[in-house]
Amino acid sequence: MCSVISRVKPVQRALASTLRLRTNADGLNYAAAQSRRFCPGLSTGAQPLWVTSRSYCARIATTDGLFFRQLFEVESCTYTYLLADTDTKEAVIIDPVLETIDRDLELIKELGLSLKVAVNTHCHADHITSTGPMKKRVPGLKSAISKLSGASADIHLTEGDKIPFGRHCLIVRETPGHTDGCITLVTGDQTMAFTGDALLIRGCGRTDFQQGCAKRLYKSVHEKIFTLPDECLLYPAHDYLGRMASSVGEERKFNPRLTKTMEEFADIMNNLNLPNPKKMATAVPANLVCGLQD
């Protein structure tokens, strides 16, 4: 559970450690399964340990008055994030997935939250967003995505825009390279950043389709993400090995791609030779219209 474990009580620490160990083991199962589904950028010989139905992971927010929950969608290995002000109950959801809309809305209802904004970090190619269908079920909910994505939404975001919820906010940093419309969402106190597919844990998003550009991605990560405090926790849109979070300091030191020079990075990215995501033909058109399909 990363460095936040040290900030909780002994009983909570034990629980957190148990969740971490189980998640790491589960991750081998996910990795093996997803390698057969051609998950982008992953090749693994890991063998499954057991079948699991992990649907969400409890995470501890380091900001006072901030509720935070990390959720998981099994087929595309997508993380969805729910953040809320503990006083006002105003909430935002990041990268929700169509297949888990019922789970997400049930959790929001159980917690008594008032969902204000559903935001996508980019126009996804491996799953269909639930922002459009979610708007039909949550009165007053607004959808948001980068203006540069070319996708429809109620709010088109640009560099420096803020998404407020109660006394908290997410600040937009444009991080193109995986796609033109990729953004990273940073909490106001810079303790957390939601990087979408721009920066993954010990990896990054592919750059061979949807306006991808390796050198542009390298520049985005180094100028917009690696300039955040080393302690800033990073939460990606995907992980295929059961890892839940990293930090700026870790990725600056250990990321095997982004610790290279720009030219070396571009050479790696331009020679991945990956198959397209299985759902790309249906996901991209649907996500351009907020996940609403005829």
PDB file of C-alpha atoms in Angstrom:
ATOM      1  CA  MET A   1       0.000   0.000   0.000  1.00  0.00           C
ATOM      2  CA  CYS A   2       3.001   2.240  -0.496  1.00  0.00           C
ATOM      3  CA  SER A   3       4.263   4.789   1.995  1.00  0.00           C
ATOM      4  CA  VAL A   4       0.803   5.629   3.303  1.00  0.00           C
ATOM      5  CA  ILE A   5       0.811   2.451   5.409  1.00  0.00           C
ATOM      6  CA  SER A   6       3.069   4.109   7.962  1.00  0.00           C
ATOM      7  CA  ARG A   7       0.438   6.732   8.632  1.00  0.00           C
ATOM      8  CA  VAL A   8      -2.286   4.393   9.852  1.00  0.00           C
ATOM      9  CA  LYS A   9      -2.879   2.597  13.131  1.00  0.00           C
ATOM     10  CA  PRO A  10      -1.388  -0.909  13.721  1.00  0.00           C
ATOM     11  CA  VAL A  11      -4.645  -2.759  12.990  1.00  0.00           C
ATOM     12  CA  GLN A  12      -5.171  -0.751   9.839  1.00  0.00           C
ATOM     13  CA  ARG A  13      -1.547  -1.321   8.880  1.00  0.00           C
ATOM     14  CA  ALA A  14      -2.010  -5.068   9.158  1.00  0.00           C
ATOM     15  CA  LEU A  15      -5.124  -4.925   7.013  1.00  0.00           C
ATOM     16  CA  ALA A  16      -3.364  -2.773   4.451  1.00  0.00           C
ATOM     17  CA  SER A  17      -0.456  -5.209   4.293  1.00  0.00           C
ATOM     18  CA  THR A  18      -2.874  -8.110   3.800  1.00  0.00           C
ATOM     19  CA  LEU A  19      -4.598  -6.293   0.953  1.00  0.00           C
ATOM     20  CA  ARG A  20      -1.254  -5.511  -0.621  1.00  0.00           C
ATOM     21  CA  LEU A  21      -0.049  -9.119  -0.461  1.00  0.00           C
ATOM     22  CA  ARG A  22      -3.294 -10.441  -1.869  1.00  0.00           C
ATOM     23  CA  THR A  23      -3.278  -7.841  -4.633  1.00  0.00           C
ATOM     24  CA  ASN A  24       0.269  -8.741  -5.661  1.00  0.00           C
ATOM     25  CA  ALA A  25      -0.672 -12.400  -5.875  1.00  0.00           C
ATOM     26  CA  ASP A  26      -3.877 -11.621  -7.747  1.00  0.00           C
ATOM     27  CA  GLY A  27      -1.857  -9.499 -10.123  1.00  0.00           C
ATOM     28  CA  LEU A  28      -0.021 -12.549 -11.460  1.00  0.00           C
ATOM     29  CA  ASN A  29      -3.342 -14.038 -12.391  1.00  0.00           C
ATOM     30  CA  TYR A  30      -4.387 -10.819 -14.123  1.00  0.00           C
ATOM     31  CA  ALA A  31      -1.055 -10.583 -15.917  1.00  0.00           C
ATOM     32  CA  ALA A  32      -1.295 -14.073 -17.323  1.00  0.00           C
ATOM     33  CA  ALA A  33      -4.892 -13.581 -18.384  1.00  0.00           C
ATOM     34  CA  GLN A  34      -4.290 -10.202 -19.919  1.00  0.00           C
ATOM     35  CA  SER A  35      -1.196 -11.313 -21.823  1.00  0.00           C
ATOM     36  CA  ARG A  36      -3.493 -13.666 -23.687  1.00  0.00           C
ATOM     37  CA  ARG A  37      -5.772 -10.698 -24.409  1.00  0.00           C
ATOM     38  CA  PHE A  38      -2.886  -8.665 -25.832  1.00  0.00           C
ATOM     39  CA  CYS A  39      -2.735  -6.043 -23.109  1.00  0.00           C
ATOM     40  CA  PRO A  40      -0.660  -3.150 -24.487  1.00  0.00           C
ATOM     41  CA  GLY A  41       3.017  -3.252 -23.728  1.00  0.00           C
ATOM     42  CA  LEU A  42       2.952  -6.438 -21.629  1.00  0.00           C
ATOM     43  CA  SER A  43       4.624  -9.762 -22.173  1.00  0.00           C
ATOM     44  CA  THR A  44       4.718 -12.145 -19.250  1.00  0.00           C
ATOM     45  CA  GLY A  45       5.178 -15.780 -18.469  1.00  0.00           C
ATOM     46  CA  ALA A  46       3.415 -15.515 -15.107  1.00  0.00           C
ATOM     47  CA  GLN A  47       1.104 -18.372 -14.247  1.00  0.00           C
ATOM     48  CA  PRO A  48      -2.265 -17.812 -12.536  1.00  0.00           C
ATOM     49  CA  LEU A  49      -2.396 -18.558  -8.806  1.00  0.00           C
ATOM     50  CA  TRP A  50      -6.169 -18.511  -8.369  1.00  0.00           C
ATOM     51  CA  VAL A  51      -9.268 -16.986  -9.899  1.00  0.00           C
ATOM     52  CA  THR A  52     -10.348 -13.773  -8.251  1.00  0.00           C
ATOM     53  CA  SER A  53     -13.121 -11.229  -8.679  1.00  0.00           C
ATOM     54  CA  ARG A  54     -11.368  -8.203  -7.186  1.00  0.00           C
ATOM     55  CA  SER A  55     -13.594  -5.257  -8.019  1.00  0.00           C
ATOM     56  CA  TYR A  56     -12.168  -2.454  -5.951  1.00  0.00           C
ATOM     57  CA  CYS A  57      -9.288  -1.618  -3.655  1.00  0.00           C
ATOM     58  CA  ALA A  58      -9.395   0.554  -0.564  1.00  0.00           C
ATOM     59  CA  ARG A  59      -6.792   3.289  -0.579  1.00  0.00           C
ATOM     60  CA  ILE A  60      -5.984   5.887   2.047  1.00  0.00           C
ATOM     61  CA  ALA A  61      -6.027   9.550   1.101  1.00  0.00           C
ATOM     62  CA  THR A  62      -3.220  11.636   2.554  1.00  0.00           C
ATOM     63  CA  THR A  63      -5.153  14.904   2.318  1.00  0.00           C
ATOM     64  CA  ASP A  64      -7.334  15.934   5.255  1.00  0.00           C
ATOM     65  CA  GLY A  65     -11.037  15.800   4.443  1.00  0.00           C
ATOM     66  CA  LEU A  66     -10.532  13.883   1.179  1.00  0.00           C
ATOM     67  CA  PHE A  67     -12.270  10.566   0.572  1.00  0.00           C
ATOM     68  CA  PHE A  68     -10.531   8.370  -1.987  1.00  0.00           C
ATOM     69  CA  ARG A  69     -11.378   4.997  -3.460  1.00  0.00           C
ATOM     70  CA  GLN A  70      -9.541   3.074  -6.191  1.00  0.00           C
ATOM     71  CA  LEU A  71     -11.684   0.663  -8.213  1.00  0.00           C
ATOM     72  CA  PHE A  72     -10.732  -1.961 -10.792  1.00  0.00           C
ATOM     73  CA  GLU A  73     -12.281  -3.307 -13.998  1.00  0.00           C
ATOM     74  CA  VAL A  74     -10.978  -6.787 -14.773  1.00  0.00           C
ATOM     75  CA  GLU A  75     -11.272  -7.141 -18.565  1.00  0.00           C
ATOM     76  CA  SER A  76      -9.303  -4.019 -19.549  1.00  0.00           C
ATOM     77  CA  CYS A  77      -7.327  -3.762 -16.284  1.00  0.00           C
ATOM     78  CA  THR A  78      -8.650  -0.222 -15.889  1.00  0.00           C
ATOM     79  CA  TYR A  79      -8.548   1.744 -12.651  1.00  0.00           C
ATOM     80  CA  THR A  80     -11.450   4.055 -11.871  1.00  0.00           C
ATOM     81  CA  TYR A  81     -10.995   6.630  -9.112  1.00  0.00           C
ATOM     82  CA  LEU A  82     -13.627   8.150  -6.850  1.00  0.00           C
ATOM     83  CA  LEU A  83     -12.767  11.261  -4.832  1.00  0.00           C
ATOM     84  CA  ALA A  84     -15.036  13.247  -2.541  1.00  0.00           C
ATOM     85  CA  ASP A  85     -15.077  15.993   0.054  1.00  0.00           C
ATOM     86  CA  THR A  86     -15.907  14.326   3.369  1.00  0.00           C
ATOM     87  CA  ASP A  87     -17.867  17.357   4.548  1.00  0.00           C
ATOM     88  CA  THR A  88     -19.910  18.426   1.529  1.00  0.00           C
ATOM     89  CA  LYS A  89     -20.039  14.930  -0.026  1.00  0.00           C
ATOM     90  CA  GLU A  90     -19.392  16.431  -3.463  1.00  0.00           C
ATOM     91  CA  ALA A  91     -17.542  13.891  -5.603  1.00  0.00           C
ATOM     92  CA  VAL A  92     -15.779  13.334  -8.916  1.00  0.00           C
ATOM     93  CA  ILE A  93     -15.099  10.079 -10.718  1.00  0.00           C
ATOM     94  CA  ILE A  94     -12.148   9.498 -13.055  1.00  0.00           C
ATOM     95  CA  ASP A  95     -12.153   7.055 -15.988  1.00  0.00           C
ATOM     96  CA  PRO A  96     -15.359   5.122 -15.233  1.00  0.00           C
ATOM     97  CA  VAL A  97     -15.966   1.987 -17.332  1.00  0.00           C
ATOM     98  CA  LEU A  98     -19.276   0.933 -18.891  1.00  0.00           C
ATOM     99  CA  GLU A  99     -19.138  -2.629 -17.521  1.00  0.00           C
ATOM    100  CA  THR A 100     -18.846  -1.414 -13.929  1.00  0.00           C
ATOM    101  CA  ILE A 101     -21.381   1.422 -13.964  1.00  0.00           C
ATOM    102  CA  ASP A 102     -23.772  -0.391 -11.603  1.00  0.00           C
ATOM    103  CA  ARG A 103     -20.996  -1.096  -9.102  1.00  0.00           C
ATOM    104  CA  ASP A 104     -19.799   2.501  -9.176  1.00  0.00           C
ATOM    105  CA  LEU A 105     -23.243   4.058  -8.784  1.00  0.00           C
ATOM    106  CA  GLU A 106     -24.154   1.652  -5.985  1.00  0.00           C
ATOM    107  CA  LEU A 107     -21.020   2.633  -4.072  1.00  0.00           C
ATOM    108  CA  ILE A 108     -21.748   6.329  -4.579  1.00  0.00           C
ATOM    109  CA  LYS A 109     -25.296   5.795  -3.317  1.00  0.00           C
ATOM    110  CA  GLU A 110     -24.160   3.782  -0.296  1.00  0.00           C
ATOM    111  CA  LEU A 111     -21.702   6.490   0.713  1.00  0.00           C
ATOM    112  CA  GLY A 112     -24.243   9.268   0.262  1.00  0.00           C
ATOM    113  CA  LEU A 113     -22.066  11.141  -2.218  1.00  0.00           C
ATOM    114  CA  SER A 114     -23.204  13.813  -4.675  1.00  0.00           C
ATOM    115  CA  LEU A 115     -21.422  13.086  -7.953  1.00  0.00           C
ATOM    116  CA  LYS A 116     -20.681  16.330  -9.793  1.00  0.00           C
ATOM    117  CA  VAL A 117     -18.222  15.468 -12.586  1.00  0.00           C
ATOM    118  CA  ALA A 118     -17.244  12.313 -14.479  1.00  0.00           C
ATOM    119  CA  VAL A 119     -13.933  12.933 -16.234  1.00  0.00           C
ATOM    120  CA  ASN A 120     -11.900  10.890 -18.679  1.00  0.00           C
ATOM    121  CA  THR A 121      -8.133  11.289 -18.850  1.00  0.00           C
ATOM    122  CA  HIS A 122      -8.288  10.711 -22.629  1.00  0.00           C
ATOM    123  CA  CYS A 123     -10.324   9.015 -25.350  1.00  0.00           C
ATOM    124  CA  HIS A 124      -9.744   5.384 -24.436  1.00  0.00           C
ATOM    125  CA  ALA A 125      -9.188   2.639 -27.013  1.00  0.00           C
ATOM    126  CA  ASP A 126      -9.500  -0.469 -24.829  1.00  0.00           C
ATOM    127  CA  HIS A 127     -12.841   0.076 -23.113  1.00  0.00           C
ATOM    128  CA  ILE A 128     -15.995   2.164 -23.395  1.00  0.00           C
ATOM    129  CA  THR A 129     -16.502   4.936 -20.874  1.00  0.00           C
ATOM    130  CA  SER A 130     -19.650   5.051 -18.762  1.00  0.00           C
ATOM    131  CA  THR A 131     -19.789   8.853 -18.504  1.00  0.00           C
ATOM    132  CA  GLY A 132     -22.667   9.240 -20.956  1.00  0.00           C
ATOM    133  CA  PRO A 133     -24.854   6.462 -19.514  1.00  0.00           C
ATOM    134  CA  MET A 134     -23.965   7.667 -16.008  1.00  0.00           C
ATOM    135  CA  LYS A 135     -25.279  11.140 -16.816  1.00  0.00           C
ATOM    136  CA  LYS A 136     -28.656   9.609 -17.649  1.00  0.00           C
ATOM    137  CA  ARG A 137     -28.838   8.090 -14.160  1.00  0.00           C
ATOM    138  CA  VAL A 138     -27.345  10.913 -12.074  1.00  0.00           C
ATOM    139  CA  PRO A 139     -29.220  14.227 -12.298  1.00  0.00           C
ATOM    140  CA  GLY A 140     -26.948  17.219 -12.809  1.00  0.00           C
ATOM    141  CA  LEU A 141     -23.815  15.164 -13.518  1.00  0.00           C
ATOM    142  CA  LYS A 142     -21.377  16.779 -15.974  1.00  0.00           C
ATOM    143  CA  SER A 143     -18.937  14.924 -18.236  1.00  0.00           C
ATOM    144  CA  ALA A 144     -15.434  16.253 -18.866  1.00  0.00           C
ATOM    145  CA  ILE A 145     -12.520  15.495 -21.167  1.00  0.00           C
ATOM    146  CA  SER A 146      -9.650  17.377 -22.800  1.00  0.00           C
ATOM    147  CA  LYS A 147     -10.616  19.887 -25.471  1.00  0.00           C
ATOM    148  CA  LEU A 148      -7.851  18.399 -27.623  1.00  0.00           C
ATOM    149  CA  SER A 149      -9.385  14.914 -27.510  1.00  0.00           C
ATOM    150  CA  GLY A 150     -11.992  15.760 -30.128  1.00  0.00           C
ATOM    151  CA  ALA A 151     -14.610  14.018 -27.998  1.00  0.00           C
ATOM    152  CA  SER A 152     -17.942  15.450 -26.909  1.00  0.00           C
ATOM    153  CA  ALA A 153     -18.484  16.401 -23.264  1.00  0.00           C
ATOM    154  CA  ASP A 154     -20.160  19.050 -21.129  1.00  0.00           C
ATOM    155  CA  ILE A 155     -16.779  20.428 -20.050  1.00  0.00           C
ATOM    156  CA  HIS A 156     -13.759  20.652 -22.348  1.00  0.00           C
ATOM    157  CA  LEU A 157     -10.621  20.941 -20.271  1.00  0.00           C
ATOM    158  CA  THR A 158      -7.394  22.811 -20.989  1.00  0.00           C
ATOM    159  CA  GLU A 159      -4.111  23.380 -19.151  1.00  0.00           C
ATOM    160  CA  GLY A 160      -4.606  24.803 -15.666  1.00  0.00           C
ATOM    161  CA  ASP A 161      -8.360  24.229 -15.479  1.00  0.00           C
ATOM    162  CA  LYS A 162      -9.733  23.191 -12.095  1.00  0.00           C
ATOM    163  CA  ILE A 163     -12.395  20.619 -11.321  1.00  0.00           C
ATOM    164  CA  PRO A 164     -13.753  21.606  -7.887  1.00  0.00           C
ATOM    165  CA  PHE A 165     -15.539  19.302  -5.455  1.00  0.00           C
ATOM    166  CA  GLY A 166     -16.213  20.805  -2.050  1.00  0.00           C
ATOM    167  CA  ARG A 167     -13.031  22.402  -0.710  1.00  0.00           C
ATOM    168  CA  HIS A 168     -10.856  20.236  -2.953  1.00  0.00           C
ATOM    169  CA  CYS A 169     -10.042  20.366  -6.642  1.00  0.00           C
ATOM    170  CA  LEU A 170      -8.231  18.576  -9.446  1.00  0.00           C
ATOM    171  CA  ILE A 171      -5.942  20.685 -11.628  1.00  0.00           C
ATOM    172  CA  VAL A 172      -5.441  19.798 -15.291  1.00  0.00           C
ATOM    173  CA  ARG A 173      -1.983  19.264 -16.761  1.00  0.00           C
ATOM    174  CA  GLU A 174      -1.945  18.496 -20.476  1.00  0.00           C
ATOM    175  CA  THR A 175       0.250  15.439 -21.083  1.00  0.00           C
ATOM    176  CA  PRO A 176      -0.125  14.487 -24.775  1.00  0.00           C
ATOM    177  CA  GLY A 177       1.876  11.782 -26.483  1.00  0.00           C
ATOM    178  CA  HIS A 178      -0.203   8.643 -25.987  1.00  0.00           C
ATOM    179  CA  THR A 179      -3.008  10.668 -27.604  1.00  0.00           C
ATOM    180  CA  ASP A 180      -3.389  14.374 -28.340  1.00  0.00           C
ATOM    181  CA  GLY A 181      -6.003  14.698 -25.617  1.00  0.00           C
ATOM    182  CA  CYS A 182      -4.247  13.070 -22.653  1.00  0.00           C
ATOM    183  CA  ILE A 183      -4.387  14.931 -19.355  1.00  0.00           C
ATOM    184  CA  THR A 184      -3.012  14.333 -15.870  1.00  0.00           C
ATOM    185  CA  LEU A 185      -5.217  15.413 -12.959  1.00  0.00           C
ATOM    186  CA  VAL A 186      -3.348  16.689  -9.902  1.00  0.00           C
ATOM    187  CA  THR A 187      -4.864  17.366  -6.490  1.00  0.00           C
ATOM    188  CA  GLY A 188      -4.574  20.945  -5.294  1.00  0.00           C
ATOM    189  CA  ASP A 189      -1.931  20.080  -2.692  1.00  0.00           C
ATOM    190  CA  GLN A 190       0.055  17.975  -5.214  1.00  0.00           C
ATOM    191  CA  THR A 191      -0.056  14.846  -3.061  1.00  0.00           C
ATOM    192  CA  MET A 192      -1.791  12.781  -5.758  1.00  0.00           C
ATOM    193  CA  ALA A 193      -1.787  12.720  -9.558  1.00  0.00           C
ATOM    194  CA  PHE A 194      -3.966  10.664 -11.886  1.00  0.00           C
ATOM    195  CA  THR A 195      -1.872  10.082 -14.976  1.00  0.00           C
ATOM    196  CA  GLY A 196      -4.197   8.185 -17.293  1.00  0.00           C
ATOM    197  CA  ASP A 197      -2.148   6.306 -19.903  1.00  0.00           C
ATOM    198  CA  ALA A 198       0.615   8.918 -20.120  1.00  0.00           C
ATOM    199  CA  LEU A 199       2.581   7.403 -17.244  1.00  0.00           C
ATOM    200  CA  LEU A 200       2.038   3.880 -15.958  1.00  0.00           C
ATOM    201  CA  ILE A 201       3.799   2.138 -13.100  1.00  0.00           C
ATOM    202  CA  ARG A 202       7.269   1.333 -14.493  1.00  0.00           C
ATOM    203  CA  GLY A 203       5.945   1.986 -17.979  1.00  0.00           C
ATOM    204  CA  CYS A 204       3.861   4.308 -20.153  1.00  0.00           C
ATOM    205  CA  GLY A 205       1.110   4.274 -22.737  1.00  0.00           C
ATOM    206  CA  ARG A 206       1.861   3.196 -26.287  1.00  0.00           C
ATOM    207  CA  THR A 207       2.428   5.847 -28.947  1.00  0.00           C
ATOM    208  CA  ASP A 208       1.698   4.047 -32.218  1.00  0.00           C
ATOM    209  CA  PHE A 209      -1.937   5.087 -32.796  1.00  0.00           C
ATOM    210  CA  GLN A 210      -4.462   7.870 -31.999  1.00  0.00           C
ATOM    211  CA  GLN A 211      -2.045  10.741 -32.755  1.00  0.00           C
ATOM    212  CA  GLY A 212       0.648   9.090 -30.649  1.00  0.00           C
ATOM    213  CA  CYS A 213       4.141  10.578 -30.570  1.00  0.00           C
ATOM    214  CA  ALA A 214       6.948   9.105 -28.470  1.00  0.00           C
ATOM    215  CA  LYS A 215       9.006  12.280 -28.187  1.00  0.00           C
ATOM    216  CA  ARG A 216       5.950  14.301 -27.250  1.00  0.00           C
ATOM    217  CA  LEU A 217       5.051  11.803 -24.526  1.00  0.00           C
ATOM    218  CA  TYR A 218       8.602  11.877 -23.160  1.00  0.00           C
ATOM    219  CA  LYS A 219       8.476  15.658 -22.966  1.00  0.00           C
ATOM    220  CA  SER A 220       5.036  15.611 -21.328  1.00  0.00           C
ATOM    221  CA  VAL A 221       6.079  13.218 -18.583  1.00  0.00           C
ATOM    222  CA  HIS A 222       9.358  14.958 -17.825  1.00  0.00           C
ATOM    223  CA  GLU A 223       7.912  18.481 -17.873  1.00  0.00           C
ATOM    224  CA  LYS A 224       4.426  17.961 -16.414  1.00  0.00           C
ATOM    225  CA  ILE A 225       4.658  14.907 -14.121  1.00  0.00           C
ATOM    226  CA  PHE A 226       8.281  14.503 -13.080  1.00  0.00           C
ATOM    227  CA  THR A 227       8.278  18.146 -11.946  1.00  0.00           C
ATOM    228  CA  LEU A 228       5.784  17.307  -9.200  1.00  0.00           C
ATOM    229  CA  PRO A 229       7.157  16.594  -5.685  1.00  0.00           C
ATOM    230  CA  ASP A 230       8.910  13.234  -5.318  1.00  0.00           C
ATOM    231  CA  GLU A 231       6.358  12.251  -2.661  1.00  0.00           C
ATOM    232  CA  CYS A 232       3.386  12.826  -4.975  1.00  0.00           C
ATOM    233  CA  LEU A 233       1.545   9.513  -5.374  1.00  0.00           C
ATOM    234  CA  LEU A 234       0.811   8.465  -8.949  1.00  0.00           C
ATOM    235  CA  TYR A 235      -2.322   6.601  -9.961  1.00  0.00           C
ATOM    236  CA  PRO A 236      -2.441   5.332 -13.573  1.00  0.00           C
ATOM    237  CA  ALA A 237      -5.426   4.309 -15.678  1.00  0.00           C
ATOM    238  CA  HIS A 238      -4.149   0.733 -15.954  1.00  0.00           C
ATOM    239  CA  ASP A 239      -1.884  -1.834 -14.398  1.00  0.00           C
ATOM    240  CA  TYR A 240      -1.464  -5.448 -15.494  1.00  0.00           C
ATOM    241  CA  LEU A 241       0.615  -6.757 -12.597  1.00  0.00           C
ATOM    242  CA  GLY A 242      -1.589  -5.923  -9.602  1.00  0.00           C
ATOM    243  CA  ARG A 243       0.316  -2.757  -8.676  1.00  0.00           C
ATOM    244  CA  MET A 244      -1.885   0.026  -7.380  1.00  0.00           C
ATOM    245  CA  ALA A 245       0.219   3.177  -7.125  1.00  0.00           C
ATOM    246  CA  SER A 246       3.696   4.603  -7.472  1.00  0.00           C
ATOM    247  CA  SER A 247       5.290   7.975  -6.791  1.00  0.00           C
ATOM    248  CA  VAL A 248       7.068  10.639  -8.784  1.00  0.00           C
ATOM    249  CA  GLY A 249      10.342   9.829  -7.050  1.00  0.00           C
ATOM    250  CA  GLU A 250      10.018   6.127  -7.836  1.00  0.00           C
ATOM    251  CA  GLU A 251       9.210   6.595 -11.496  1.00  0.00           C
ATOM    252  CA  ARG A 252      11.974   9.145 -12.009  1.00  0.00           C
ATOM    253  CA  LYS A 253      14.418   6.595 -10.622  1.00  0.00           C
ATOM    254  CA  PHE A 254      13.073   3.224 -11.728  1.00  0.00           C
ATOM    255  CA  ASN A 255      10.895   3.624 -14.829  1.00  0.00           C
ATOM    256  CA  PRO A 256      12.794   1.517 -17.398  1.00  0.00           C
ATOM    257  CA  ARG A 257      11.600   3.590 -20.353  1.00  0.00           C
ATOM    258  CA  LEU A 258      11.493   7.136 -19.065  1.00  0.00           C
ATOM    259  CA  THR A 259      14.913   7.031 -17.425  1.00  0.00           C
ATOM    260  CA  LYS A 260      16.384   6.756 -20.930  1.00  0.00           C
ATOM    261  CA  THR A 261      17.291   9.658 -23.172  1.00  0.00           C
ATOM    262  CA  MET A 262      14.568  10.971 -25.459  1.00  0.00           C
ATOM    263  CA  GLU A 263      16.138   9.271 -28.470  1.00  0.00           C
ATOM    264  CA  GLU A 264      16.460   5.948 -26.652  1.00  0.00           C
ATOM    265  CA  PHE A 265      12.872   6.238 -25.448  1.00  0.00           C
ATOM    266  CA  ALA A 266      11.600   6.961 -28.961  1.00  0.00           C
ATOM    267  CA  ASP A 267      13.496   3.945 -30.315  1.00  0.00           C
ATOM    268  CA  ILE A 268      11.895   1.682 -27.689  1.00  0.00           C
ATOM    269  CA  MET A 269       8.397   3.011 -28.319  1.00  0.00           C
ATOM    270  CA  ASN A 270       8.688   2.863 -32.091  1.00  0.00           C
ATOM    271  CA  ASN A 271       9.635  -0.817 -32.003  1.00  0.00           C
ATOM    272  CA  LEU A 272       7.063  -2.321 -29.622  1.00  0.00           C
ATOM    273  CA  ASN A 273       5.090  -3.855 -32.518  1.00  0.00           C
ATOM    274  CA  LEU A 274       1.943  -4.325 -30.448  1.00  0.00           C
ATOM    275  CA  PRO A 275      -1.436  -5.513 -31.763  1.00  0.00           C
ATOM    276  CA  ASN A 276      -4.305  -3.055 -31.513  1.00  0.00           C
ATOM    277  CA  PRO A 277      -6.583  -3.328 -28.457  1.00  0.00           C
ATOM    278  CA  LYS A 278      -9.407  -5.799 -29.074  1.00  0.00           C
ATOM    279  CA  LYS A 279     -12.154  -3.225 -28.534  1.00  0.00           C
ATOM    280  CA  MET A 280     -10.498  -0.367 -30.396  1.00  0.00           C
ATOM    281  CA  ALA A 281     -12.906  -0.414 -33.374  1.00  0.00           C
ATOM    282  CA  THR A 282     -15.919   0.025 -31.109  1.00  0.00           C
ATOM    283  CA  ALA A 283     -14.409   1.823 -28.117  1.00  0.00           C
ATOM    284  CA  VAL A 284     -12.924   4.845 -29.880  1.00  0.00           C
ATOM    285  CA  PRO A 285     -16.100   5.818 -31.822  1.00  0.00           C
ATOM    286  CA  ALA A 286     -18.209   5.311 -28.690  1.00  0.00           C
ATOM    287  CA  ASN A 287     -15.856   7.336 -26.501  1.00  0.00           C
ATOM    288  CA  LEU A 288     -15.891  10.210 -28.957  1.00  0.00           C
ATOM    289  CA  VAL A 289     -19.587  10.596 -28.074  1.00  0.00           C
ATOM    290  CA  CYS A 290     -19.262  10.151 -24.309  1.00  0.00           C
ATOM    291  CA  GLY A 291     -19.805   6.395 -24.442  1.00  0.00           C
ATOM    292  CA  LEU A 292     -23.295   6.711 -25.852  1.00  0.00           C
ATOM    293  CA  GLN A 293     -24.020   4.258 -28.671  1.00  0.00           C
ATOM    294  CA  ASP A 294     -26.999   3.836 -30.956  1.00  0.00           C
TER     295      ASP A 294
END
